[in-house]
Short mmCIF file of C-alpha atoms and ligand atoms in Angstrom, two decimals:
data_model
loop_
_atom_site.label_atom_id
_atom_site.label_comp_id
_atom_site.label_asym_id
_atom_site.label_seq_id
_atom_site.Cartn_x
_atom_site.Cartn_y
_atom_site.Cartn_z
CA MET A 1100 94.65 121.93 -39.37
CA GLU A 1101 95.23 125.09 -37.32
CA ARG A 1102 98.17 125.26 -34.91
CA SER A 1103 99.14 127.59 -32.07
CA LEU A 1104 102.42 128.06 -30.23
CA ILE A 1105 102.23 128.43 -26.49
CA LEU A 1106 104.92 129.32 -23.96
CA VAL A 1107 104.75 128.43 -20.30
CA LYS A 1108 106.62 131.53 -19.11
CA PRO A 1109 109.39 131.61 -16.46
CA ASP A 1110 107.06 132.68 -13.64
CA ALA A 1111 105.01 129.53 -14.26
CA THR A 1112 107.81 126.97 -14.66
CA GLN A 1113 109.31 128.37 -11.46
CA ARG A 1114 106.02 127.86 -9.57
CA SER A 1115 105.61 124.29 -10.92
CA LEU A 1116 102.53 125.21 -12.97
CA THR A 1117 103.61 123.60 -16.26
CA GLY A 1118 101.47 120.49 -15.86
CA GLU A 1119 98.45 122.53 -14.75
CA ILE A 1120 98.67 124.79 -17.82
CA ILE A 1121 99.22 122.00 -20.37
CA SER A 1122 96.38 120.06 -18.73
CA ARG A 1123 93.95 123.00 -18.95
CA LEU A 1124 94.66 123.22 -22.68
CA GLU A 1125 94.36 119.47 -23.28
CA LYS A 1126 91.01 119.53 -21.45
CA GLN A 1127 89.73 121.96 -24.12
CA GLY A 1128 90.00 119.04 -26.55
CA LEU A 1129 93.19 120.38 -28.09
CA ARG A 1130 95.90 117.98 -29.20
CA LEU A 1131 99.48 118.51 -27.99
CA VAL A 1132 101.71 117.85 -31.02
CA ALA A 1133 105.11 119.24 -29.86
CA ILE A 1134 106.75 120.18 -26.55
CA LYS A 1135 110.20 121.05 -25.17
CA MET A 1136 111.87 122.94 -22.32
CA LEU A 1137 114.52 125.53 -23.02
CA HIS A 1138 116.16 128.67 -21.68
CA LEU A 1139 115.82 131.45 -24.27
CA ASP A 1140 118.83 133.57 -25.10
CA LYS A 1141 118.22 137.29 -25.63
CA GLY A 1142 118.44 136.95 -29.42
CA LEU A 1143 115.66 134.38 -29.70
CA ALA A 1144 113.58 136.29 -27.13
CA GLN A 1145 113.88 139.46 -29.26
CA ARG A 1146 112.88 137.54 -32.40
CA HIS A 1147 109.88 135.97 -30.70
CA TYR A 1148 108.68 139.38 -29.48
CA ALA A 1149 109.92 141.38 -32.52
CA VAL A 1150 106.46 142.93 -33.03
CA HIS A 1151 106.87 144.72 -29.66
CA ARG A 1152 110.32 146.20 -30.41
CA GLY A 1153 110.32 149.91 -29.54
CA LYS A 1154 107.52 149.65 -26.96
CA PRO A 1155 108.32 150.84 -23.42
CA PHE A 1156 108.06 147.31 -21.98
CA PHE A 1157 110.16 145.57 -24.69
CA ASN A 1158 113.54 145.41 -22.91
CA ASN A 1159 112.02 144.25 -19.62
CA LEU A 1160 109.95 141.67 -21.50
CA VAL A 1161 113.03 140.25 -23.23
CA ASP A 1162 114.92 140.13 -19.90
CA TYR A 1163 111.98 138.43 -18.19
CA ILE A 1164 111.26 135.79 -20.85
CA SER A 1165 114.97 134.85 -20.90
CA SER A 1166 115.28 134.88 -17.07
CA GLY A 1167 114.65 131.16 -16.58
CA PRO A 1168 113.51 128.00 -18.34
CA ILE A 1169 110.29 128.01 -20.33
CA VAL A 1170 108.22 125.23 -21.85
CA VAL A 1171 107.34 125.66 -25.52
CA ALA A 1172 104.52 123.64 -27.06
CA VAL A 1173 102.36 123.41 -30.15
CA PHE A 1174 98.65 122.61 -29.97
CA GLU A 1175 96.58 121.63 -32.95
CA GLY A 1176 92.84 121.66 -33.56
CA GLU A 1177 89.99 123.49 -35.20
CA GLY A 1178 89.91 127.10 -33.98
CA VAL A 1179 92.86 126.41 -31.68
CA ILE A 1180 94.22 129.98 -31.77
CA ALA A 1181 91.02 131.65 -30.59
CA LEU A 1182 90.26 128.89 -28.10
CA ILE A 1183 93.70 129.20 -26.48
CA ARG A 1184 93.46 133.01 -26.36
CA LYS A 1185 90.10 132.62 -24.57
CA THR A 1186 91.48 130.01 -22.16
CA MET A 1187 94.50 132.27 -21.39
CA GLY A 1188 92.39 135.36 -20.60
CA SER A 1189 93.33 139.04 -20.92
CA THR A 1190 96.97 140.12 -21.03
CA ASP A 1191 96.68 141.77 -17.59
CA PRO A 1192 95.85 139.12 -14.96
CA ALA A 1193 94.11 141.81 -12.90
CA LYS A 1194 91.59 142.17 -15.75
CA ALA A 1195 91.43 138.50 -16.80
CA GLU A 1196 88.30 136.61 -15.86
CA ALA A 1197 88.27 133.95 -13.14
CA GLY A 1198 88.61 130.52 -14.69
CA THR A 1199 91.17 131.71 -17.25
CA ILE A 1200 94.84 130.74 -16.89
CA ARG A 1201 95.99 134.33 -16.41
CA GLY A 1202 93.02 135.21 -14.20
CA ASP A 1203 93.70 132.29 -11.88
CA LEU A 1204 97.50 132.04 -12.03
CA GLY A 1205 99.00 135.24 -13.50
CA LEU A 1206 101.13 137.51 -11.31
CA ASP A 1207 101.10 140.84 -13.17
CA ILE A 1208 100.86 142.27 -16.69
CA GLU A 1209 104.43 141.16 -17.49
CA ARG A 1210 104.60 137.87 -15.56
CA ASN A 1211 101.31 136.64 -16.97
CA THR A 1212 102.21 132.95 -17.02
CA VAL A 1213 101.47 131.96 -20.62
CA HIS A 1214 101.83 133.03 -24.25
CA GLY A 1215 99.59 131.96 -27.13
CA SER A 1216 99.81 132.90 -30.82
CA ASP A 1217 97.36 135.60 -31.92
CA SER A 1218 96.85 134.72 -35.62
CA THR A 1219 97.62 131.97 -38.12
CA GLU A 1220 100.47 134.10 -39.56
CA THR A 1221 102.16 134.68 -36.21
CA ALA A 1222 101.59 131.04 -35.24
CA THR A 1223 103.43 129.85 -38.35
CA GLN A 1224 106.35 132.24 -37.69
CA GLU A 1225 106.54 131.41 -33.98
CA ILE A 1226 106.40 127.64 -34.49
CA LYS A 1227 109.26 127.89 -37.01
CA LEU A 1228 111.40 129.72 -34.43
CA PHE A 1229 111.17 126.84 -31.97
CA PHE A 1230 110.48 123.57 -33.81
CA ALA A 1231 111.81 121.70 -36.84
CA PRO A 1232 109.09 119.97 -38.90
CA ASP A 1233 110.17 116.53 -37.64
CA GLU A 1234 109.64 117.64 -34.02
CA ILE A 1235 105.90 118.13 -34.60
CA PHE A 1236 103.81 114.96 -34.24
CA SER A 1237 100.66 115.61 -36.18
CA PRO A 1238 98.36 112.59 -36.32
P1 IDP B 1898 99.48 138.94 -25.23
O1 IDP B 1898 100.57 138.08 -24.61
O2 IDP B 1898 98.20 138.86 -24.47
O3 IDP B 1898 99.31 138.68 -26.72
P2 IDP B 1898 100.90 141.38 -25.96
O4 IDP B 1898 100.28 142.73 -26.02
O5 IDP B 1898 101.22 140.69 -27.26
O6 IDP B 1898 99.95 140.46 -25.06
O7 IDP B 1898 102.22 141.51 -25.11
C1 IDP B 1898 103.19 140.48 -25.08
C2 IDP B 1898 103.66 140.29 -23.66
O8 IDP B 1898 104.33 141.48 -23.22
C3 IDP B 1898 102.55 140.10 -22.62
O9 IDP B 1898 102.08 138.76 -22.57
C4 IDP B 1898 103.24 140.52 -21.35
O10 IDP B 1898 104.13 139.50 -20.86
C5 IDP B 1898 104.08 141.71 -21.84
N1 IDP B 1898 103.38 142.99 -21.72
C6 IDP B 1898 102.35 143.44 -22.48
N2 IDP B 1898 101.96 144.67 -22.11
C7 IDP B 1898 102.77 145.01 -21.08
C8 IDP B 1898 102.87 146.20 -20.26
O11 IDP B 1898 102.12 147.17 -20.39
N3 IDP B 1898 103.84 146.17 -19.29
C9 IDP B 1898 104.69 145.11 -19.11
N4 IDP B 1898 104.63 144.01 -19.87
C10 IDP B 1898 103.68 143.95 -20.83
MG1 MG B 1899 100.64 139.02 -28.30
#
């Protein structure tokens, strides 16, 4: 069964949007199989966003994602990766459609409220960074 890692980013935990975001995903028929709150250190933030190392926004992104607590969760279901990407909306909230999480709740292209894995390979890597196998409650 396909899995996706999501992050409720610091801008969203700070604005008390965690429940709203998890709820929007559960309402898509996706099953929540793991969840925790944590404050990323710079090292883990750099590993999570390693693919963006060298880009102009990388250092700010690492500072931002480690600036406050985040909620990390795993959802499971058929086509979960694509469905979550669709529910999140475009990276830039200004371009994301109304009805998407980023379109409705995102602040700007950096503080865009939520992360979701973009492929099965990245999902597997990202989930391993945050969860031990016995922390994932697959039915
Ligand atoms: P995604 O989150 O929609 O997959 P990516 O291109 O993978 O978008 O970028 C990862 C994260 O980096 C974004 O969610 C956003 O927080 C930040 N980011 C992406 N592009 C920019 C930018 O041009 N300026 C500032 N931050 C950016
Ligand atoms: Mg991405």
